[in-house]
Amino acid sequence: MTKEYTGGSVSYYKVHVSNPTTIVGAYDAECNDIIESLGMNYAEGNAFKAIWRSCAARSLGLSKQGYTDGMYDAEKAQFFSGRMVEQAKNSNQQ
């Protein structure tokens, strides 16, 4: 398993899409590009990144240094999903 630890761009945040469903031709996608393109807020972006990292470790063997299992990312996704629920509740009350 490839393990990286850096604040910069890393391989576990990139994925090659070899058989896209709606466009012709393969392309490379990066987690941050999707977050910014969709205008995700802090909680949404962090939940998305946690799920992305977990999947990259499981399916591609790419992870950050010190990654042992999916528990950290599962807990992080759960925490930020809870924040998303609270934000949705608060926006519905206004």
PDB file of C-alpha atoms in Angstrom:
ATOM      1  CA  MET A   1       0.000   0.000   0.000  1.00  0.00           C
ATOM      2  CA  THR A   2       1.397   3.412  -0.989  1.00  0.00           C
ATOM      3  CA  LYS A   3       1.433   5.790   1.985  1.00  0.00           C
ATOM      4  CA  GLU A   4       1.989   9.520   1.738  1.00  0.00           C
ATOM      5  CA  TYR A   5       2.008  12.259   4.337  1.00  0.00           C
ATOM      6  CA  THR A   6       2.080  15.788   3.060  1.00  0.00           C
ATOM      7  CA  GLY A   7      -0.023  18.926   3.064  1.00  0.00           C
ATOM      8  CA  GLY A   8       0.213  19.140  -0.705  1.00  0.00           C
ATOM      9  CA  SER A   9      -1.354  17.243  -3.569  1.00  0.00           C
ATOM     10  CA  VAL A  10      -1.174  13.488  -3.009  1.00  0.00           C
ATOM     11  CA  SER A  11      -2.004  10.407  -5.036  1.00  0.00           C
ATOM     12  CA  TYR A  12      -4.866   9.239  -2.810  1.00  0.00           C
ATOM     13  CA  TYR A  13      -6.847  12.351  -3.797  1.00  0.00           C
ATOM     14  CA  LYS A  14      -6.590  11.526  -7.510  1.00  0.00           C
ATOM     15  CA  VAL A  15      -8.385   8.855  -9.505  1.00  0.00           C
ATOM     16  CA  HIS A  16      -8.278   7.811 -13.136  1.00  0.00           C
ATOM     17  CA  VAL A  17     -11.734   7.382 -14.674  1.00  0.00           C
ATOM     18  CA  SER A  18     -11.165   4.933 -17.491  1.00  0.00           C
ATOM     19  CA  ASN A  19     -14.757   4.356 -18.541  1.00  0.00           C
ATOM     20  CA  PRO A  20     -16.834   7.502 -17.912  1.00  0.00           C
ATOM     21  CA  THR A  21     -20.603   7.304 -18.237  1.00  0.00           C
ATOM     22  CA  THR A  22     -21.347  10.660 -19.872  1.00  0.00           C
ATOM     23  CA  ILE A  23     -18.265  11.848 -21.776  1.00  0.00           C
ATOM     24  CA  VAL A  24     -16.042  10.282 -24.373  1.00  0.00           C
ATOM     25  CA  GLY A  25     -12.561   9.435 -23.216  1.00  0.00           C
ATOM     26  CA  ALA A  26     -10.826   8.694 -19.970  1.00  0.00           C
ATOM     27  CA  TYR A  27      -9.805  11.474 -17.606  1.00  0.00           C
ATOM     28  CA  ASP A  28      -8.229  12.063 -14.214  1.00  0.00           C
ATOM     29  CA  ALA A  29     -10.348  13.492 -11.394  1.00  0.00           C
ATOM     30  CA  GLU A  30      -9.048  15.154  -8.246  1.00  0.00           C
ATOM     31  CA  CYS A  31     -11.015  15.326  -5.015  1.00  0.00           C
ATOM     32  CA  ASN A  32     -10.422  19.046  -4.450  1.00  0.00           C
ATOM     33  CA  ASP A  33     -11.522  19.934  -7.987  1.00  0.00           C
ATOM     34  CA  ILE A  34     -14.857  18.215  -7.377  1.00  0.00           C
ATOM     35  CA  ILE A  35     -15.295  19.888  -3.980  1.00  0.00           C
ATOM     36  CA  GLU A  36     -14.658  23.334  -5.447  1.00  0.00           C
ATOM     37  CA  SER A  37     -16.689  22.728  -8.612  1.00  0.00           C
ATOM     38  CA  LEU A  38     -19.724  21.737  -6.552  1.00  0.00           C
ATOM     39  CA  GLY A  39     -19.243  24.601  -4.085  1.00  0.00           C
ATOM     40  CA  MET A  40     -19.198  22.286  -1.071  1.00  0.00           C
ATOM     41  CA  ASN A  41     -19.081  23.925   2.336  1.00  0.00           C
ATOM     42  CA  TYR A  42     -16.562  22.913   5.025  1.00  0.00           C
ATOM     43  CA  ALA A  43     -18.626  20.036   6.442  1.00  0.00           C
ATOM     44  CA  GLU A  44     -19.585  18.681   3.020  1.00  0.00           C
ATOM     45  CA  GLY A  45     -16.000  18.857   1.760  1.00  0.00           C
ATOM     46  CA  ASN A  46     -14.595  17.080   4.804  1.00  0.00           C
ATOM     47  CA  ALA A  47     -17.197  14.302   4.695  1.00  0.00           C
ATOM     48  CA  PHE A  48     -16.535  13.853   0.970  1.00  0.00           C
ATOM     49  CA  LYS A  49     -12.748  13.741   1.498  1.00  0.00           C
ATOM     50  CA  ALA A  50     -13.104  11.150   4.283  1.00  0.00           C
ATOM     51  CA  ILE A  51     -15.207   8.887   2.063  1.00  0.00           C
ATOM     52  CA  TRP A  52     -12.813   9.428  -0.867  1.00  0.00           C
ATOM     53  CA  ARG A  53      -9.764   8.515   1.286  1.00  0.00           C
ATOM     54  CA  SER A  54     -11.449   5.385   2.625  1.00  0.00           C
ATOM     55  CA  CYS A  55     -12.343   4.205  -0.869  1.00  0.00           C
ATOM     56  CA  ALA A  56      -8.882   5.034  -2.265  1.00  0.00           C
ATOM     57  CA  ALA A  57      -7.245   2.980   0.487  1.00  0.00           C
ATOM     58  CA  ARG A  58      -9.603   0.042  -0.012  1.00  0.00           C
ATOM     59  CA  SER A  59      -9.791  -0.091  -3.792  1.00  0.00           C
ATOM     60  CA  LEU A  60      -6.529   1.486  -4.968  1.00  0.00           C
ATOM     61  CA  GLY A  61      -4.180   0.745  -2.077  1.00  0.00           C
ATOM     62  CA  LEU A  62      -3.416   4.475  -1.700  1.00  0.00           C
ATOM     63  CA  SER A  63      -3.488   6.064   1.741  1.00  0.00           C
ATOM     64  CA  LYS A  64      -1.930   8.642   3.996  1.00  0.00           C
ATOM     65  CA  GLN A  65       0.937   7.618   6.240  1.00  0.00           C
ATOM     66  CA  GLY A  66      -0.320   6.061   9.480  1.00  0.00           C
ATOM     67  CA  TYR A  67      -3.549   4.794   7.897  1.00  0.00           C
ATOM     68  CA  THR A  68      -4.334   1.365   9.350  1.00  0.00           C
ATOM     69  CA  ASP A  69      -8.041   0.830   8.757  1.00  0.00           C
ATOM     70  CA  GLY A  70     -11.094   2.775   7.706  1.00  0.00           C
ATOM     71  CA  MET A  71     -12.203   3.728  11.226  1.00  0.00           C
ATOM     72  CA  TYR A  72     -10.666   7.229  11.230  1.00  0.00           C
ATOM     73  CA  ASP A  73     -12.358   8.176   7.984  1.00  0.00           C
ATOM     74  CA  ALA A  74     -15.639   6.509   8.978  1.00  0.00           C
ATOM     75  CA  GLU A  75     -15.705   8.527  12.197  1.00  0.00           C
ATOM     76  CA  LYS A  76     -14.745  11.703  10.358  1.00  0.00           C
ATOM     77  CA  ALA A  77     -17.494  11.176   7.760  1.00  0.00           C
ATOM     78  CA  GLN A  78     -19.995  10.522  10.567  1.00  0.00           C
ATOM     79  CA  PHE A  79     -18.967  13.686  12.446  1.00  0.00           C
ATOM     80  CA  PHE A  80     -19.171  15.943   9.394  1.00  0.00           C
ATOM     81  CA  SER A  81     -22.416  14.321   8.235  1.00  0.00           C
ATOM     82  CA  GLY A  82     -23.840  15.248  11.621  1.00  0.00           C
ATOM     83  CA  ARG A  83     -22.729  18.834  11.028  1.00  0.00           C
ATOM     84  CA  MET A  84     -24.491  18.751   7.654  1.00  0.00           C
ATOM     85  CA  VAL A  85     -27.704  17.612   9.346  1.00  0.00           C
ATOM     86  CA  GLU A  86     -27.471  20.465  11.867  1.00  0.00           C
ATOM     87  CA  GLN A  87     -26.790  22.980   9.103  1.00  0.00           C
ATOM     88  CA  ALA A  88     -29.795  21.735   7.135  1.00  0.00           C
ATOM     89  CA  LYS A  89     -32.019  21.967  10.229  1.00  0.00           C
ATOM     90  CA  ASN A  90     -30.804  25.499  10.943  1.00  0.00           C
ATOM     91  CA  SER A  91     -31.349  26.667   7.362  1.00  0.00           C
ATOM     92  CA  ASN A  92     -34.902  25.247   7.392  1.00  0.00           C
ATOM     93  CA  GLN A  93     -35.737  27.174  10.575  1.00  0.00           C
ATOM     94  CA  GLN A  94     -34.860  30.562   9.071  1.00  0.00           C
TER      95      GLN A  94
END
